[in-house]
CSV table of C-alpha atoms in Angstrom, one decimal:
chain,number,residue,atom,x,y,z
A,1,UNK,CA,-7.5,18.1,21.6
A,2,UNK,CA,-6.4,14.9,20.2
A,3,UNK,CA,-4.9,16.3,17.2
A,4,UNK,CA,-3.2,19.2,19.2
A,5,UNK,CA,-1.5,16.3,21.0
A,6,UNK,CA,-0.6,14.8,17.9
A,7,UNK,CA,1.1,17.6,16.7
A,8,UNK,CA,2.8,18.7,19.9
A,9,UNK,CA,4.3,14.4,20.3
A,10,UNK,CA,5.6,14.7,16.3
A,11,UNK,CA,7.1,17.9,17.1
A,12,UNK,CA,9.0,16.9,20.4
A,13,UNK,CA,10.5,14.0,18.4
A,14,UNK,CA,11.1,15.9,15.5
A,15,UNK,CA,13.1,18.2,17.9
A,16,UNK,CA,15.3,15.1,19.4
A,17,UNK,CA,16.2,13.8,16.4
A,18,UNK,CA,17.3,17.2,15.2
A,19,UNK,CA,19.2,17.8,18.2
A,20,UNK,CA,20.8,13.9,17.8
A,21,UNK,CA,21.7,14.7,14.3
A,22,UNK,CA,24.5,17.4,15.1
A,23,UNK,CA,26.1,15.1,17.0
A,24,UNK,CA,24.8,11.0,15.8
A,25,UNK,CA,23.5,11.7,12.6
A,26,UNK,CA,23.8,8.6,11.2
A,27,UNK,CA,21.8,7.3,14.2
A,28,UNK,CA,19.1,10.4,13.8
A,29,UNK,CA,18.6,9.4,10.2
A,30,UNK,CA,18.0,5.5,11.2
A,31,UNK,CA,15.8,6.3,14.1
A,32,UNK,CA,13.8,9.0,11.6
A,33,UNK,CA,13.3,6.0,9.0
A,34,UNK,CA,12.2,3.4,11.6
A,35,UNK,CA,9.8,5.8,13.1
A,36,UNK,CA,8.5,6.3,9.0
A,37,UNK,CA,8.4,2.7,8.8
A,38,UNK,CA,7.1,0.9,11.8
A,39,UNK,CA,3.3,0.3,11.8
A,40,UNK,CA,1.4,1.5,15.0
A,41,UNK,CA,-1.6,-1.1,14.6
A,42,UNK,CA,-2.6,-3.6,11.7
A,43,UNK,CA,-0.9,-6.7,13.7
A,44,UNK,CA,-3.7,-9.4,14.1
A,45,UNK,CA,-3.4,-12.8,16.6
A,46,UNK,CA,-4.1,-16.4,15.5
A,47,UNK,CA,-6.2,-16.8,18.6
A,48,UNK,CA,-8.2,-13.4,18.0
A,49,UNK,CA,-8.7,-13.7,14.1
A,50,UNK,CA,-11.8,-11.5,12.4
A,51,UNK,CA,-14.7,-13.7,11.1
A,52,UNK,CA,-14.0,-12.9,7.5
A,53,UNK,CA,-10.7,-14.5,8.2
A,54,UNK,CA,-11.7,-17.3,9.7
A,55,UNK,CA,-13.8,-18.3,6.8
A,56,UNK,CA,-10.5,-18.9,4.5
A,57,UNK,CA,-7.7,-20.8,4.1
A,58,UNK,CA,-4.5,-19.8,5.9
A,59,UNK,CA,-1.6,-20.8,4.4
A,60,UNK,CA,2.1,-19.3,5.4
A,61,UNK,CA,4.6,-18.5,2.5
A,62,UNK,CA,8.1,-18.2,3.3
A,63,UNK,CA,11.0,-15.7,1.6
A,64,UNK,CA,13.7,-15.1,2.4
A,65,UNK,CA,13.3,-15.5,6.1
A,66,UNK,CA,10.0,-13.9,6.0
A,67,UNK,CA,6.8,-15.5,6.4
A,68,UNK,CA,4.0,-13.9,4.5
A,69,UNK,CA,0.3,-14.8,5.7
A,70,UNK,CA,-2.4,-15.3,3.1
A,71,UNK,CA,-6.2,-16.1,2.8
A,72,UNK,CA,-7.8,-18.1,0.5
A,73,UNK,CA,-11.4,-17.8,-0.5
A,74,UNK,CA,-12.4,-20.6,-2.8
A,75,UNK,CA,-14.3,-20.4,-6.1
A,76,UNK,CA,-13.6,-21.6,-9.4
A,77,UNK,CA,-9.6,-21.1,-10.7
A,78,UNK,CA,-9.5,-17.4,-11.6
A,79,UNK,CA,-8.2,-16.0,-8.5
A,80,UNK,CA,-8.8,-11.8,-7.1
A,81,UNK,CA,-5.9,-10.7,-5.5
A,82,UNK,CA,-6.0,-8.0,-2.8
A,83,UNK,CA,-3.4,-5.8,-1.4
A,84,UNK,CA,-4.5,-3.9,1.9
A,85,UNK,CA,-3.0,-0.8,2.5
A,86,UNK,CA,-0.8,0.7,5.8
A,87,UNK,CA,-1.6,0.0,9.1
A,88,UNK,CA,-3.8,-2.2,8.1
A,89,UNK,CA,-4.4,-6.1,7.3
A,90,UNK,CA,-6.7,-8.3,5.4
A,91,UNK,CA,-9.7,-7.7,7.1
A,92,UNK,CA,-10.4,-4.5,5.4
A,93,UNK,CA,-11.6,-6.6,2.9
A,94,UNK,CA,-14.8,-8.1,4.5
A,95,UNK,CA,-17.2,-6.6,2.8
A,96,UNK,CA,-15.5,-6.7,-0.6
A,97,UNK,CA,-15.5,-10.2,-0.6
A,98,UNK,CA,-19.0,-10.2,0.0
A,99,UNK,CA,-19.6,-9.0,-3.4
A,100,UNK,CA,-16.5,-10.4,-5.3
A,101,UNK,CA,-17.4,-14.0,-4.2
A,102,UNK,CA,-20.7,-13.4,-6.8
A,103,UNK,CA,-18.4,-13.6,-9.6
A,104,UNK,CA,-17.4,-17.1,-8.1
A,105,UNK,CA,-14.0,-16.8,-8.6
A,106,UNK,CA,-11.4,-17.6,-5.8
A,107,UNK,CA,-10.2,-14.8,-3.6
A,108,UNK,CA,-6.7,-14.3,-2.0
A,109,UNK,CA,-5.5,-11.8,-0.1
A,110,UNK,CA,-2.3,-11.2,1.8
A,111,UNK,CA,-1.0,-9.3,5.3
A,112,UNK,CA,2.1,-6.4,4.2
A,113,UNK,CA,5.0,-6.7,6.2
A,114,UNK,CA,4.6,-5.9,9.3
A,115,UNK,CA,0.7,-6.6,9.3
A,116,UNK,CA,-1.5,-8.6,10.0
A,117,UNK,CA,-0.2,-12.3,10.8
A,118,UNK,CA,3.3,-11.3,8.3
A,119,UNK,CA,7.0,-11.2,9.8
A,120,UNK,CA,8.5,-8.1,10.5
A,121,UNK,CA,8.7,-4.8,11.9
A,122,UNK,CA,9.4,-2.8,9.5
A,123,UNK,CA,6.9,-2.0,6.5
A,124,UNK,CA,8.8,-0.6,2.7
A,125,UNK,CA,6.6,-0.6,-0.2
A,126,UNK,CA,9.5,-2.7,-2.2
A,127,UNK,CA,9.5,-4.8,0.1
A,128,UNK,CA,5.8,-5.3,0.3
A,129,UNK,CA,6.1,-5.4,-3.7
A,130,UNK,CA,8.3,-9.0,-3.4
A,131,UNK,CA,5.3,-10.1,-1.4
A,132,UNK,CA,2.6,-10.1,-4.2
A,133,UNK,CA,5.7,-11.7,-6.1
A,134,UNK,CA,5.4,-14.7,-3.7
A,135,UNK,CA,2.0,-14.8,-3.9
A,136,UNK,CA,1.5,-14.2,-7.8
A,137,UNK,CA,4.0,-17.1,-9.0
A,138,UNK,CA,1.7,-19.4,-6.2
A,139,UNK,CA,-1.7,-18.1,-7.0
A,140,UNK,CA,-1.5,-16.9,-10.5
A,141,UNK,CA,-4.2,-14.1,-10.3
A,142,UNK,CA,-6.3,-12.7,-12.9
A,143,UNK,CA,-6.9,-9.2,-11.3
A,144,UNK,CA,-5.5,-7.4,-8.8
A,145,UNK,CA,-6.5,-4.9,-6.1
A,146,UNK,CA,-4.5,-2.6,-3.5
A,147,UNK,CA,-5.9,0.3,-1.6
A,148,UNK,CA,-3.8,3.4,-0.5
A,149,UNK,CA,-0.3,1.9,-0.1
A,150,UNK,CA,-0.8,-1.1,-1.2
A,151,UNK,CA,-1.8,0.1,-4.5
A,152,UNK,CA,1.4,1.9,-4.4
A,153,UNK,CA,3.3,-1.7,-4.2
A,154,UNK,CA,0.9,-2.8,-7.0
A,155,UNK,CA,1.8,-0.5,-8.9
A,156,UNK,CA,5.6,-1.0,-7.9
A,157,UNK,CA,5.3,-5.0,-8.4
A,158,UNK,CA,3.9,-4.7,-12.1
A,159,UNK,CA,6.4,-2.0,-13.0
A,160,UNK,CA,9.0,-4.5,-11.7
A,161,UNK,CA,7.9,-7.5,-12.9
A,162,UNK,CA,5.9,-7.0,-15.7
A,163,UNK,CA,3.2,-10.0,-15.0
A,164,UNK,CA,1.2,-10.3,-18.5
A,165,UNK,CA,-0.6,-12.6,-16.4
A,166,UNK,CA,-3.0,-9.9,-14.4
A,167,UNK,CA,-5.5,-8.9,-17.1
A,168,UNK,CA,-7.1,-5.9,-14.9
A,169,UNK,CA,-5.8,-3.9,-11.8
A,170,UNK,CA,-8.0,-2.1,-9.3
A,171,UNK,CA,-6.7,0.8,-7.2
A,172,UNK,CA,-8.4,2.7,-4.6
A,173,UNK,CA,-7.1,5.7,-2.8
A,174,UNK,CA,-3.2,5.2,-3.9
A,175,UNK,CA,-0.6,7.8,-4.1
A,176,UNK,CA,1.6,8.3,-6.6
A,177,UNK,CA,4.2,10.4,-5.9
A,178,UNK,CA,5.8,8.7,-2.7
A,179,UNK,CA,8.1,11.9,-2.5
A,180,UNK,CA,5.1,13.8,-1.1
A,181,UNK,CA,4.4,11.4,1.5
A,182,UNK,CA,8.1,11.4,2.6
A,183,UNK,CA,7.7,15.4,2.3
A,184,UNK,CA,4.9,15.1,4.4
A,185,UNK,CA,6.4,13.7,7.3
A,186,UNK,CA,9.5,15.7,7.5
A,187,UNK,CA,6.9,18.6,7.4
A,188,UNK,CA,5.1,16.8,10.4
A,189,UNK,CA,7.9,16.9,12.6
A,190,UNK,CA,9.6,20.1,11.4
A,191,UNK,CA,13.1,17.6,10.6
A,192,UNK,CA,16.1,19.9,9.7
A,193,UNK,CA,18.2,19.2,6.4
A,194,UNK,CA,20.7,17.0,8.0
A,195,UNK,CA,17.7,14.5,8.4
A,196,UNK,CA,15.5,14.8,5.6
A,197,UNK,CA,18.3,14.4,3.2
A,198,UNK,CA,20.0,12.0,5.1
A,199,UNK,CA,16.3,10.1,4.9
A,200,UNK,CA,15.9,10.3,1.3
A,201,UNK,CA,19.8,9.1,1.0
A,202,UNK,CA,19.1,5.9,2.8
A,203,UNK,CA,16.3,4.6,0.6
A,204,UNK,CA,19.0,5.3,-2.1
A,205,UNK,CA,21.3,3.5,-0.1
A,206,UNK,CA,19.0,0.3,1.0
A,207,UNK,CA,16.5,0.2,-1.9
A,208,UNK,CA,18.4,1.4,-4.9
A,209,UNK,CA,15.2,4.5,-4.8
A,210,UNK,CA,15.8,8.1,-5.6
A,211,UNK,CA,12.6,9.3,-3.6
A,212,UNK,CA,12.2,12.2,-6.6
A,213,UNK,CA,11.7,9.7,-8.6
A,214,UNK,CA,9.8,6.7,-7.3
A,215,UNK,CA,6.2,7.9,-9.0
A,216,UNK,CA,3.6,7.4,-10.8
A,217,UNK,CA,4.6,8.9,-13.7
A,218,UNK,CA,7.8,6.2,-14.0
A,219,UNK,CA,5.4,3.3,-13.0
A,220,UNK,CA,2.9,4.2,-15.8
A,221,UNK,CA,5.9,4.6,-18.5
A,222,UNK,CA,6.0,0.0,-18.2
A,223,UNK,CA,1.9,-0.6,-17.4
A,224,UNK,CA,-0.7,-1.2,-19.6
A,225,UNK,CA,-3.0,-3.6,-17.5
A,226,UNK,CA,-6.9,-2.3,-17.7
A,227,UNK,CA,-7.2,0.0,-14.6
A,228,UNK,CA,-9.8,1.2,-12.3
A,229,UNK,CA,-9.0,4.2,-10.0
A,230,UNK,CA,-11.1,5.3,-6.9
A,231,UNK,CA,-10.1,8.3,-5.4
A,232,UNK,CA,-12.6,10.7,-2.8
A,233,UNK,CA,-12.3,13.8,-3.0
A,234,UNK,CA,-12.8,14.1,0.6
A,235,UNK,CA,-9.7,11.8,1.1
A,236,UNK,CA,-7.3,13.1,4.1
A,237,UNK,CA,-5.2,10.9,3.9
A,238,UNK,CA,-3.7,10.8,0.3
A,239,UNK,CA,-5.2,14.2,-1.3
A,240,UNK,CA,-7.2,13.4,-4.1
A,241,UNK,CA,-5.0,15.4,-6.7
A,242,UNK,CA,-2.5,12.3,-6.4
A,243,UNK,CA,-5.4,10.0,-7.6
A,244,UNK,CA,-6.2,12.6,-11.0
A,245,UNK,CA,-2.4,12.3,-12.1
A,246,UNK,CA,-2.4,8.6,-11.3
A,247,UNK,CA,-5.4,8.3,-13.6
A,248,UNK,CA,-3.6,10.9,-16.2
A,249,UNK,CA,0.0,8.3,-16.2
A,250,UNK,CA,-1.8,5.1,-16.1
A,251,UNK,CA,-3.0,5.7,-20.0
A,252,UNK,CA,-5.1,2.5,-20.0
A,253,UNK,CA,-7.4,3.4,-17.1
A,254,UNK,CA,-10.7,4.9,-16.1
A,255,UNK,CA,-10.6,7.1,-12.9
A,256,UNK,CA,-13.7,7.0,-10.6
A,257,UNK,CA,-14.2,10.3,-8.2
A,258,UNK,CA,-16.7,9.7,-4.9
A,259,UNK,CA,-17.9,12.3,-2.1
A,260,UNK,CA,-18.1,11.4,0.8
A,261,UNK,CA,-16.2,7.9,1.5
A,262,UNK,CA,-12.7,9.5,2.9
A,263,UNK,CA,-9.9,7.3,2.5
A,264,UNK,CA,-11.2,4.0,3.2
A,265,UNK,CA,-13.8,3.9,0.2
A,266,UNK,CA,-16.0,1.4,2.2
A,267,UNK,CA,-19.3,1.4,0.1
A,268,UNK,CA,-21.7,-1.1,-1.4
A,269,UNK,CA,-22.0,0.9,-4.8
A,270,UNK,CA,-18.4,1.0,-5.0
A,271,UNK,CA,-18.5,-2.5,-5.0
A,272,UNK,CA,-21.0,-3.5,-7.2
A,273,UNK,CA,-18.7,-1.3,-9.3
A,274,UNK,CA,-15.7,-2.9,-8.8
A,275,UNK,CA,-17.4,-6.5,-9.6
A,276,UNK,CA,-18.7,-5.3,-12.6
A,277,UNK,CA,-15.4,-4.4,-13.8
A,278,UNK,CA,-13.8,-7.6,-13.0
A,279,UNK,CA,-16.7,-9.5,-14.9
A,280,UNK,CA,-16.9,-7.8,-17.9
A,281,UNK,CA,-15.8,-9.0,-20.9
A,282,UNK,CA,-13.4,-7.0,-23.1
């Protein structure tokens, strides 16, 4: 019943933006890309903070007007960097940390825009992407991990920037075609022409991004870090065929399939996995 309701809300405001856009289209298009953009959950409260949280050092970057919250996990001065994904925040990484504090290195992770204890309202994967920039020219990490949309602006950073300084990059559940995700949501809420081209225009227009073409497939053409890839093949969220051609652009990495884990990839074995990969010596 849940998901019929889902479905029938998308659908009603798929239909009032459609409507708008005959006569506001420019305001149909905006209100279609905030809806896209703004996180439902994933903020977190100082006062209310999870325990894994707790345990670290908070310290608050600012760029550019924006603050952007990290955690700090101490060990010796190779630093793991993780990304969490959308509507989401750092604590997603509890039990990870667990097992990556065993190598004794230091941990950091950060909140997206939008998340966590970060500025913001409004979440963009190059946005998120000048986030790890921040926090890579402070922390200078070795290795690097994103899940789902955060392995997207991982992916986005290192194409970017090209830091020779991350020796090994760990991605679980990512996409890598964003123009299927976009796709996806003008499919949700059935958004006529006027809107979904007038969507894809405005990430032209604000991000310099031609949707078709902000994949994989370019990302892979600049990378050559060492990469793990976890992808379920139960995943409902980002279909595990986007995690196969991932693995087949990103030439220098070794895809991983589970059963069984969904999207989230929460699993001790996958960890153990994932610290063995980061200790090994090349």
């Amino acid at each position: 019943m849940k998901k019929v309701a889902y479905l029938a809300f998308a659908r009603t405001i798929g239909f009032y933006l459609n409507v708008m856009s005959f006569v506001f289209p420019k305001k149909a298009i905006l209100k279609a890309y905030t809806l896209f953009s703004i996180p439902r959950i994933g903020k977190l409260s100082k006062e209310a903070l999870p325990k894994i949280l707790k345990e670290a050092v908070l310290e608050t970057l600012i760029a550019n007007d924006q603050s952007i919250q990290t955690y700090l996990w101490k060990g010796d001065e190779t630093i793991i960097l993780l990304i969490h994904g959308w509507e989401s925040n750092s604590s997603r990484w509890a039990k990870l940390i667990i097992e990556l504090k065993k190598t004794g290195h230091s941990i950091v992770a950060i909140d997206a825009p939008a998340h966590g204890l970060s500025s913001g309202k409004i979440f963009s994967v190059p946005n998120y992407a000048e986030y790890i920039k921040i926090a890579t020219q402070k922390y200078q990490p070795k290795f690097i991990i994103g899940h789902s949309m955060g392995g997207k602006a991982c992916l986005y950073y290192q194409y970017l920037y090209q830091n020779l300084d991350i020796k090994k990059m760990i991605l679980l559940g990512t996409p890598c075609d964003f123009n299927i995700i976009i796709e996806n949501y003008i499919k949700l809420l059935y958004l006529n022409s006027i809107v979904s081209r007038g969507l894809k225009k405005h990430y032209l227009d604000i991000f310099n991004i031609d949707i078709e073409q902000f994949s994989g497939r370019l990302f892979a053409s600049k990378i050559n870090i060492e990469s793990l890839i976890f992808h379920d093949i139960e995943d409902k969220i980002v279909l595990f065929e986007e995690g196969k051609k991932l693995a087949k652009y990103l030439q220098n990495s070794t895809f991983i399939e589970t059963k069984g884990l969904g999207h989230g990839l929460q699993n001790k074995a996958l960890y153990r996995q994932i610290k063995e990969f980061i200790v090994a010596v090349n």
